[in-house]
C-alpha cells in the first residue's frame, strides 16, 4: 500500500465514527460481475466498512448488472454488520449473473433510473475486463442517459440535478490474472493454490507408479496459471498461449521428458492452459500430449482436467489482503474523484497498491489477445507485465539444466556455496532448487553447506559425508514443494568460530556465498563483511535472500516464508472462529509468532478481520486493554445472537512481558461479567511448517535466480576489486514497486534496529490502522478515565 493511502487511513482512524467533511453523504454502489473469484467478498466487506467509516452510505447491487437493470430488492443498503465474517467465505455473497439486457440502451436506461432513485452517484465494481469495460461505457453515457430519462418524463430535472456525473472505480476480480497494468488480480493466487495442491497430490501418485500426467488448467487467453503452476510444481513442460512451442514442439517435449527420465526421474508432469496452441494457432489438446507421451515414450499417461475446482473455495491470505487493501483504496479513489477524473482500476505492482487508468488497462489486455491472433508472440509477452516475462525465463532456465547456449566458458564458472541460516521458512527449498538449476545451466558448481555455519565448522570433514557437498540435479528437483530446509538450517553465526569459517572457505575454494534465511542470515553477512580486512577468504560476492516468517529483514518488504506462515495462521484462525461463532458469545485471543516484528499479527489480522491486533512495535497498555474490553461489551450487546458472532484478537507473543496471551484472555473473561466467554489459543510452530504456498515458491525461484545472476556480475573481478563494490555484500528484496539489491554496509548502519532485530522503518505499520478501521475498533488514546468503568 502506498504511503499516501496509509497517511489517509491513519487520519481516518476512529472506526465507524470517523466522518467525511462533506455535508451530503455520498452513496456508493458496490457490485461483483463476471466469473466469481475468491476474495470478492473481502473486497465488498472492505468497501462497505471503509465507506461507512468515511461517512458514506453503501448499497449492495446483487446479481451484478442484472441487479442494476432489475432494481427493487436487488439494490439494498448495506450496514456494518451485514459483511461480518465475509473474509472467509468463497465466491461472491452478493451474486453475479450474465446480463444481456445491460448491453442494450434500454437496459442501461433502467440501470440509470434505479441508481438515481436510490441516490447512488458512484459505482465500485469487482470483475474482469468485460465487466469493467461495461462500467466505463456506462459512465461515459451517464449524462446522456439521465437527460433521456428526463426527456421521457421518467425523472425530473430536479431528480437528476445531484447526479450529473457518475464515478466508477474498478477492482479486478479474475482467477486468470489476465488484466494488464497489475501484477495480480483478486482470486488468482487462491486459484493457483488449488492447482498446486492438486498437482502436489498427483505428484505422489505419479512417482509411485512412474506415470506421466497431463494436467489442464484454466486460462483461455492468459497462461499465468499454467506458467506459475509449472514453476511452483517443477513441471517438465508447460503450454501457454503467449509463448507457444515451435514447429518441432512434439520432438522438443519428448526430448526434455526423456532427458529427465534418463536422469532418474520417476514422474512426468505436463501442464496445459485451456487456451494453449502451437505457433500456427492450432489448438493443443491434452489428449494430443497424452498420446505423444504414451506412444513415443511408452509412458503410462493420464489426463486430469481440474475444471471449476480452481475457482471455488475460500481466499488465500494474499487474496484476502489484496482484496481488503484494494477495497479500501477504491473508496478513497471515489472520494478523490472529480467529474474529469478517468475511471481507475486499483492495481498492485510488486508490493505497492496504486491506481491505473481503467480503459488503458483494458486496451492493453485486449492487445495481448490481438497480438496472439496476429502470431506476434514476442509482442504478446512484452504486453504482459515484466514480472510475467521474468517468471517465464526463470521457468525455462530452471527446467532445462543443460541448455548449451547458456553454458559459460570454463574460465567464468564459479564455485557457489549455498547456506540456510535461521529458523525454517516455507520456500527455502524452492529457492535452493532454483539456484542449483541456474548454476548447473550456466556451468557453475553449486555447493551445499549442511546445517548452517556450525555444520560447516564442525562437520565439514566428517566421513563418509562431510557437511560441504556438491548438489546434484535429481537431488533437488523434488524440493520445490517441500517445507522446512532439506540441507538443514541453524541459528549459529560465523562469529562463533570466525577463523575456522575462513579456513573452510579457503579449503573448499568458495567463489561466492548465497545465504537463504532470516535475521540471522542478515547478521551473518554483516559479520563476514566486517571480517574481510582480516580474512581474505571473505572477499567474495555474498548475497542474502530473506527467508523468514517474521518478515523482519532490513532491505525488503517481503520475505520468503511469510506468505506460507500467513496461510497457516488464517487456516487456524478460520477454524477457531468457527468454534467462537458456534457458541455465539466467545472471544479467542490467538498468539502469533514473528519475533519482535508485528508483521504476522498485523497482516494476519487484516486477513481474518481481527477485532484487535497487539504488536511489539506498539506494545500493550492497560488503557488499550480497557478500551478493547469496553468495545467487546458493546459489540456483544448489539449482537442479539446473530451468526458469525465469534471474535478474534491476535497478539504477537513478544508484545508485552506482562500482558501475556493467556493473561489477556483471563482479563477479558473477568471483565465480561458472564456476558461472553474468552479463550486463548497458541498455534505455535504450525506457523513455520507445512507445504510452501505458491507465492513463496515462485518468488523464491525468481529472486534466487536474480541473486545468482548478481553474483555472476563479479566474474573476473579480483578479491580487492570485489571488496570495493558496496554490492559485493548485499540483500535482495522487494521495495515498493521494484526488486532491488541493497548494500549491506548501508543497511546495517542506517536501516537496522539491531536491538529489536527488525528494520527501523517497517512499511506495514500503517496497515494496522486499516485493521482497526475495518473492525470498528475505537482509538484507546481517545478513551477517557470515566469510560473505563
Short mmCIF file of C-alpha atoms in Angstrom, two decimals, residues 2 26 114 158 243 248 262 268 341 345 358 361 429 444 465 572 575 626 656 679 737:
data_model
loop_
_atom_site.label_atom_id
_atom_site.label_comp_id
_atom_site.label_asym_id
_atom_site.label_seq_id
_atom_site.Cartn_x
_atom_site.Cartn_y
_atom_site.Cartn_z
CA UNK A 2 1.41 3.40 -0.94
CA UNK A 26 -22.03 10.03 -0.75
CA UNK A 114 -32.62 2.67 -10.45
CA UNK A 158 -34.68 18.18 -10.01
CA UNK A 243 4.60 -18.23 -25.93
CA UNK A 248 9.10 -29.16 -33.55
CA UNK A 262 17.27 -40.58 -18.09
CA UNK A 268 6.39 -36.58 -15.56
CA UNK A 341 -11.00 12.03 -13.42
CA UNK A 345 -8.66 0.38 -11.61
CA UNK A 358 -9.15 1.63 -16.40
CA UNK A 361 -5.52 -1.32 -18.78
CA UNK A 429 14.00 -25.41 -0.60
CA UNK A 444 28.81 -23.33 -12.08
CA UNK A 465 29.92 -37.48 4.15
CA UNK A 572 -6.02 -21.99 12.08
CA UNK A 575 -11.26 -22.98 12.46
CA UNK A 626 -9.69 -1.43 28.92
CA UNK A 656 4.40 -7.42 26.30
CA UNK A 679 -10.23 -18.37 25.47
CA UNK A 737 7.16 -1.50 -6.94
#
